[in-house]
Amino acid sequence: MGCNLGALLEEGRCALAGIPDGDLDARILLLEATGASEVQLLAEPDLTVPEEQAEKYRHFLALRRDRIPTAYITGHAGFMGLDFFVNENVLIPEQDTETLVETALEEIERGQKRPLRILDLCTGSGCILLSVLTYLKKAGWEAAGVGTDLSEKALAAAEKNRARLQLEAVASFGQGDLFAALEGGKTPRKEPFDVLLSNPPYIRESVIGTLAPEVRISEPHLALSGGEDGLVFYRRIAAGAAAHCRHGALVLLEIGYDQAADVTAIMKDAGFADLQVIRDLGGNDRVILCRRP
């Protein structure tokens, strides 16, 4: 005979005691394992749960106790009001990154309405590019984009998300090292872009070992490390962006909270103009905004 929802939730809270956000994770994993809704959990805590679902929940709890991120256990994560497939081959979308997407949409909507070409470097799950394309489509813009990533496994996740959001006609992905991905494939993508977006790896290599287990063990190292000083990818993007962007193109880069001065200097030295630093909801420097002259 199965347990009830309320008893399982309490079991989960006890199992995840001491883990950051353990109570919330216990709730999320219970709903995922049982298919119950938030309303049912609140209104029907005595609802019986089949033993198979209860065991699935306990398996989820065991994974979370081993510090596997909740999003990797459930296989999806919310971002910009959309639901994205995620696995261990991609970073889990963070709310801080929504600042980049929201800023990009605001800046685009201030401009003249015309067809846009968008490039997303280090695309990972594709959440940045696909979110921008989704909301531009809703606003009546004609836009298409390309996401590039060195990891073929990451791009497989991005392809799933492209299908989930029904953006096959306007989004494509290329495997390769930053801009090099634009040169290969059956259809080289050499036309200049109107918007360049990127959340590149920017954590200093020496810092990665100090991060929470959910990050340093579970998330892909390739998507985290920005080299010795955390700035390797910004230098490379700055060096190659002008050759792939039209004059006046919008460039937005996510940064670490302490990197604004360094990345601003990198982009300024590379000839980019109208530099701004955008803060996230927590008040931290989060995005560098600039344009190609």
CSV table of C-alpha atoms in Angstrom, one decimal:
chain,number,residue,atom,x,y,z
A,1,MET,CA,0.0,0.0,0.0
A,2,GLY,CA,1.4,3.4,-0.9
A,3,CYS,CA,2.2,6.4,1.3
A,4,ASN,CA,0.3,9.7,1.1
A,5,LEU,CA,1.6,13.0,-0.3
A,6,GLY,CA,2.0,14.7,3.1
A,7,ALA,CA,4.0,11.8,4.6
A,8,LEU,CA,6.3,11.6,1.6
A,9,LEU,CA,6.9,15.3,1.7
A,10,GLU,CA,7.9,15.1,5.4
A,11,GLU,CA,10.1,12.2,4.6
A,12,GLY,CA,11.8,14.2,1.8
A,13,ARG,CA,12.4,17.2,4.1
A,14,CYS,CA,14.1,15.0,6.6
A,15,ALA,CA,16.2,13.3,4.0
A,16,LEU,CA,17.4,16.6,2.6
A,17,ALA,CA,17.9,18.4,5.9
A,18,GLY,CA,21.2,20.3,5.8
A,19,ILE,CA,21.2,20.6,2.0
A,20,PRO,CA,20.7,24.1,0.7
A,21,ASP,CA,17.1,24.7,-0.2
A,22,GLY,CA,16.4,21.1,0.9
A,23,ASP,CA,12.7,21.8,1.7
A,24,LEU,CA,12.1,23.3,-1.7
A,25,ASP,CA,13.9,20.5,-3.5
A,26,ALA,CA,11.9,17.9,-1.6
A,27,ARG,CA,8.7,19.5,-2.8
A,28,ILE,CA,9.8,19.8,-6.4
A,29,LEU,CA,11.0,16.2,-6.6
A,30,LEU,CA,7.8,14.9,-5.0
A,31,LEU,CA,5.7,16.7,-7.6
A,32,GLU,CA,8.0,15.4,-10.4
A,33,ALA,CA,7.9,11.8,-9.1
A,34,THR,CA,4.2,11.6,-8.5
A,35,GLY,CA,2.7,14.0,-11.1
A,36,ALA,CA,0.8,15.7,-8.4
A,37,SER,CA,0.1,19.4,-8.6
A,38,GLU,CA,0.8,22.1,-6.0
A,39,VAL,CA,-2.9,22.4,-5.4
A,40,GLN,CA,-3.2,18.7,-4.6
A,41,LEU,CA,-0.2,18.8,-2.3
A,42,LEU,CA,-1.8,21.7,-0.3
A,43,ALA,CA,-5.4,20.5,-0.4
A,44,GLU,CA,-5.1,16.7,-0.4
A,45,PRO,CA,-2.0,15.8,1.7
A,46,ASP,CA,-3.7,12.4,2.5
A,47,LEU,CA,-3.9,11.5,-1.2
A,48,THR,CA,-2.4,8.0,-1.5
A,49,VAL,CA,0.7,7.6,-3.7
A,50,PRO,CA,1.3,4.3,-5.5
A,51,GLU,CA,4.4,2.5,-4.2
A,52,GLU,CA,6.1,2.7,-7.6
A,53,GLN,CA,5.9,6.5,-7.4
A,54,ALA,CA,7.0,6.6,-3.8
A,55,GLU,CA,10.1,4.6,-4.7
A,56,LYS,CA,10.8,6.9,-7.6
A,57,TYR,CA,10.7,9.8,-5.2
A,58,ARG,CA,13.1,8.1,-2.8
A,59,HIS,CA,15.5,7.5,-5.7
A,60,PHE,CA,15.3,11.2,-6.5
A,61,LEU,CA,16.1,12.0,-2.9
A,62,ALA,CA,19.1,9.7,-2.9
A,63,LEU,CA,20.5,11.5,-5.9
A,64,ARG,CA,19.9,14.9,-4.3
A,65,ARG,CA,21.6,13.8,-1.1
A,66,ASP,CA,24.6,13.0,-3.4
A,67,ARG,CA,24.4,16.7,-4.4
A,68,ILE,CA,23.1,16.0,-7.9
A,69,PRO,CA,21.3,19.3,-8.8
A,70,THR,CA,17.5,19.0,-8.8
A,71,ALA,CA,17.3,20.2,-12.4
A,72,TYR,CA,19.5,17.3,-13.6
A,73,ILE,CA,17.3,14.9,-11.6
A,74,THR,CA,14.1,16.1,-13.1
A,75,GLY,CA,15.6,16.8,-16.6
A,76,HIS,CA,14.3,20.3,-17.0
A,77,ALA,CA,14.6,23.9,-15.6
A,78,GLY,CA,12.6,27.1,-15.9
A,79,PHE,CA,14.1,30.1,-17.6
A,80,MET,CA,12.4,33.3,-18.8
A,81,GLY,CA,9.0,31.6,-18.2
A,82,LEU,CA,9.9,28.8,-20.5
A,83,ASP,CA,10.7,25.1,-19.8
A,84,PHE,CA,14.1,23.8,-20.9
A,85,PHE,CA,15.5,20.3,-21.1
A,86,VAL,CA,18.8,20.1,-19.2
A,87,ASN,CA,21.3,17.3,-18.4
A,88,GLU,CA,24.8,17.0,-17.1
A,89,ASN,CA,26.2,18.3,-20.4
A,90,VAL,CA,24.9,21.8,-20.0
A,91,LEU,CA,24.8,24.5,-17.4
A,92,ILE,CA,21.5,24.8,-15.5
A,93,PRO,CA,20.0,28.2,-16.6
A,94,GLU,CA,20.2,30.7,-13.7
A,95,GLN,CA,17.9,33.6,-13.0
A,96,ASP,CA,20.9,36.0,-13.2
A,97,THR,CA,21.2,35.2,-16.9
A,98,GLU,CA,17.7,36.4,-17.5
A,99,THR,CA,19.2,39.9,-17.1
A,100,LEU,CA,21.1,39.3,-20.4
A,101,VAL,CA,18.0,38.2,-22.3
A,102,GLU,CA,15.8,40.9,-20.9
A,103,THR,CA,18.4,43.6,-21.7
A,104,ALA,CA,18.8,42.2,-25.3
A,105,LEU,CA,15.0,42.3,-25.8
A,106,GLU,CA,14.7,45.9,-24.5
A,107,GLU,CA,17.6,47.1,-26.7
A,108,ILE,CA,16.3,45.3,-29.8
A,109,GLU,CA,12.8,46.7,-29.4
A,110,ARG,CA,14.2,50.2,-29.2
A,111,GLY,CA,15.6,49.8,-32.7
A,112,GLN,CA,14.0,49.8,-36.2
A,113,LYS,CA,11.9,46.8,-36.8
A,114,ARG,CA,13.6,44.7,-39.5
A,115,PRO,CA,14.8,41.1,-39.9
A,116,LEU,CA,17.5,40.3,-37.4
A,117,ARG,CA,20.4,37.7,-37.4
A,118,ILE,CA,21.4,36.7,-33.9
A,119,LEU,CA,24.6,34.8,-32.8
A,120,ASP,CA,24.8,33.1,-29.4
A,121,LEU,CA,28.3,31.9,-28.5
A,122,CYS,CA,28.8,29.1,-26.0
A,123,THR,CA,25.1,28.4,-26.3
A,124,GLY,CA,24.9,25.3,-24.1
A,125,SER,CA,21.2,24.4,-23.7
A,126,GLY,CA,20.3,27.1,-26.1
A,127,CYS,CA,18.3,28.9,-23.4
A,128,ILE,CA,19.6,32.4,-24.3
A,129,LEU,CA,19.1,32.3,-28.0
A,130,LEU,CA,15.8,30.3,-27.9
A,131,SER,CA,14.3,32.7,-25.3
A,132,VAL,CA,15.2,35.7,-27.3
A,133,LEU,CA,13.8,34.2,-30.5
A,134,THR,CA,10.6,33.1,-28.7
A,135,TYR,CA,9.8,36.6,-27.4
A,136,LEU,CA,10.8,38.4,-30.6
A,137,LYS,CA,8.4,36.0,-32.4
A,138,LYS,CA,5.6,36.9,-30.0
A,139,ALA,CA,6.3,40.6,-30.5
A,140,GLY,CA,6.1,40.2,-34.3
A,141,TRP,CA,9.7,40.5,-35.1
A,142,GLU,CA,11.3,38.6,-38.0
A,143,ALA,CA,14.5,37.1,-36.5
A,144,ALA,CA,16.7,34.0,-36.9
A,145,GLY,CA,19.7,32.9,-34.9
A,146,VAL,CA,22.7,30.6,-34.7
A,147,GLY,CA,24.1,29.1,-31.5
A,148,THR,CA,27.6,27.7,-31.4
A,149,ASP,CA,29.3,25.4,-28.8
A,150,LEU,CA,32.4,23.2,-28.7
A,151,SER,CA,30.4,20.4,-27.0
A,152,GLU,CA,28.4,18.1,-29.3
A,153,LYS,CA,26.6,16.8,-26.3
A,154,ALA,CA,25.6,20.3,-25.2
A,155,LEU,CA,24.3,20.9,-28.8
A,156,ALA,CA,22.2,17.8,-28.6
A,157,ALA,CA,20.4,19.3,-25.6
A,158,ALA,CA,20.0,22.6,-27.5
A,159,GLU,CA,18.4,20.7,-30.4
A,160,LYS,CA,15.9,19.2,-28.1
A,161,ASN,CA,15.0,22.6,-26.7
A,162,ARG,CA,14.7,24.0,-30.3
A,163,ALA,CA,12.1,21.3,-31.0
A,164,ARG,CA,10.3,21.8,-27.7
A,165,LEU,CA,9.8,25.5,-28.5
A,166,GLN,CA,9.0,24.8,-32.1
A,167,LEU,CA,11.8,27.1,-33.4
A,168,GLU,CA,13.3,24.7,-36.0
A,169,ALA,CA,12.6,27.3,-38.8
A,170,VAL,CA,14.5,30.1,-37.2
A,171,ALA,CA,17.2,28.6,-35.0
A,172,SER,CA,20.2,26.5,-35.9
A,173,PHE,CA,23.3,25.2,-34.1
A,174,GLY,CA,26.9,24.7,-35.1
A,175,GLN,CA,29.6,22.7,-33.4
A,176,GLY,CA,33.0,24.3,-33.0
A,177,ASP,CA,35.2,26.7,-31.0
A,178,LEU,CA,33.4,30.0,-30.9
A,179,PHE,CA,33.3,31.7,-34.3
A,180,ALA,CA,35.0,28.6,-36.0
A,181,ALA,CA,31.6,26.9,-35.8
A,182,LEU,CA,30.3,29.3,-38.3
A,183,GLU,CA,32.7,28.2,-41.0
A,184,GLY,CA,31.9,24.5,-41.1
A,185,GLY,CA,28.9,22.4,-42.0
A,186,LYS,CA,26.9,22.2,-45.1
A,187,THR,CA,25.8,25.8,-45.0
A,188,PRO,CA,28.5,28.2,-43.7
A,189,ARG,CA,27.0,31.1,-41.8
A,190,LYS,CA,29.2,34.0,-42.9
A,191,GLU,CA,26.6,36.7,-43.2
A,192,PRO,CA,27.1,39.5,-40.6
A,193,PHE,CA,25.1,39.3,-37.4
A,194,ASP,CA,23.0,42.1,-35.9
A,195,VAL,CA,23.2,40.9,-32.3
A,196,LEU,CA,25.9,38.9,-30.5
A,197,LEU,CA,25.0,37.2,-27.2
A,198,SER,CA,27.2,35.1,-24.9
A,199,ASN,CA,27.4,33.7,-21.4
A,200,PRO,CA,30.9,32.3,-21.8
A,201,PRO,CA,32.9,30.4,-19.2
A,202,TYR,CA,34.2,33.0,-16.9
A,203,ILE,CA,35.1,31.4,-13.5
A,204,ARG,CA,38.8,31.5,-12.7
A,205,GLU,CA,40.3,28.0,-12.7
A,206,SER,CA,41.6,28.4,-9.2
A,207,VAL,CA,38.1,29.2,-7.9
A,208,ILE,CA,36.2,26.2,-9.4
A,209,GLY,CA,37.4,23.9,-6.5
A,210,THR,CA,35.7,26.2,-4.0
A,211,LEU,CA,32.3,26.1,-5.6
A,212,ALA,CA,29.3,24.2,-4.2
A,213,PRO,CA,29.4,20.4,-5.0
A,214,GLU,CA,26.4,20.8,-7.3
A,215,VAL,CA,28.5,23.0,-9.5
A,216,ARG,CA,32.1,21.8,-9.3
A,217,ILE,CA,31.1,18.1,-9.5
A,218,SER,CA,28.0,18.0,-11.6
A,219,GLU,CA,28.1,20.9,-14.1
A,220,PRO,CA,30.4,20.6,-17.1
A,221,HIS,CA,33.9,22.0,-16.4
A,222,LEU,CA,34.1,23.0,-20.1
A,223,ALA,CA,31.3,25.5,-19.5
A,224,LEU,CA,32.7,26.9,-16.3
A,225,SER,CA,36.4,27.6,-16.7
A,226,GLY,CA,37.5,30.9,-18.1
A,227,GLY,CA,41.2,30.1,-17.6
A,228,GLU,CA,43.6,31.4,-15.1
A,229,ASP,CA,42.1,34.9,-14.8
A,230,GLY,CA,38.5,34.1,-16.0
A,231,LEU,CA,38.8,36.4,-19.0
A,232,VAL,CA,40.1,34.1,-21.8
A,233,PHE,CA,36.8,33.9,-23.6
A,234,TYR,CA,36.1,37.6,-23.5
A,235,ARG,CA,39.5,38.4,-25.2
A,236,ARG,CA,38.7,35.8,-27.9
A,237,ILE,CA,35.2,37.1,-28.4
A,238,ALA,CA,36.4,40.7,-28.6
A,239,ALA,CA,39.1,39.7,-31.1
A,240,GLY,CA,36.6,37.9,-33.4
A,241,ALA,CA,33.4,39.8,-33.0
A,242,ALA,CA,34.0,42.6,-35.5
A,243,ALA,CA,34.6,40.2,-38.3
A,244,HIS,CA,31.2,38.5,-37.8
A,245,CYS,CA,29.0,41.5,-36.8
A,246,ARG,CA,27.7,44.4,-38.9
A,247,HIS,CA,28.4,48.0,-38.0
A,248,GLY,CA,26.2,49.0,-35.2
A,249,ALA,CA,25.6,45.5,-34.0
A,250,LEU,CA,24.5,45.0,-30.4
A,251,VAL,CA,26.8,42.9,-28.2
A,252,LEU,CA,25.8,41.6,-24.8
A,253,LEU,CA,28.1,39.5,-22.6
A,254,GLU,CA,27.3,38.0,-19.2
A,255,ILE,CA,30.1,38.5,-16.7
A,256,GLY,CA,31.0,37.6,-13.1
A,257,TYR,CA,30.1,40.1,-10.4
A,258,ASP,CA,33.7,41.3,-10.2
A,259,GLN,CA,34.6,41.4,-13.9
A,260,ALA,CA,33.0,44.6,-15.1
A,261,ALA,CA,36.1,46.8,-15.2
A,262,ASP,CA,38.2,44.1,-16.9
A,263,VAL,CA,35.7,43.1,-19.6
A,264,THR,CA,34.8,46.7,-20.3
A,265,ALA,CA,38.5,47.4,-20.9
A,266,ILE,CA,38.8,44.4,-23.2
A,267,MET,CA,35.8,45.5,-25.3
A,268,LYS,CA,36.9,49.1,-25.4
A,269,ASP,CA,40.5,48.2,-26.5
A,270,ALA,CA,38.9,46.0,-29.2
A,271,GLY,CA,37.1,49.1,-30.6
A,272,PHE,CA,33.6,48.6,-29.2
A,273,ALA,CA,31.6,51.6,-28.3
A,274,ASP,CA,28.7,52.8,-26.1
A,275,LEU,CA,29.8,50.5,-23.3
A,276,GLN,CA,27.4,50.0,-20.4
A,277,VAL,CA,27.3,47.7,-17.3
A,278,ILE,CA,23.9,46.2,-16.5
A,279,ARG,CA,23.2,44.9,-13.0
A,280,ASP,CA,21.0,41.9,-12.1
A,281,LEU,CA,18.2,41.9,-9.6
A,282,GLY,CA,20.6,41.3,-6.8
A,283,GLY,CA,22.5,44.5,-7.6
A,284,ASN,CA,25.5,42.7,-9.0
A,285,ASP,CA,27.3,43.7,-12.2
A,286,ARG,CA,26.0,41.0,-14.7
A,287,VAL,CA,26.1,42.1,-18.3
A,288,ILE,CA,28.4,44.2,-20.5
A,289,LEU,CA,26.4,46.0,-23.3
A,290,CYS,CA,28.2,47.6,-26.2
A,291,ARG,CA,28.0,48.1,-30.0
A,292,ARG,CA,30.3,47.6,-32.9
A,293,PRO,CA,31.1,51.1,-34.3
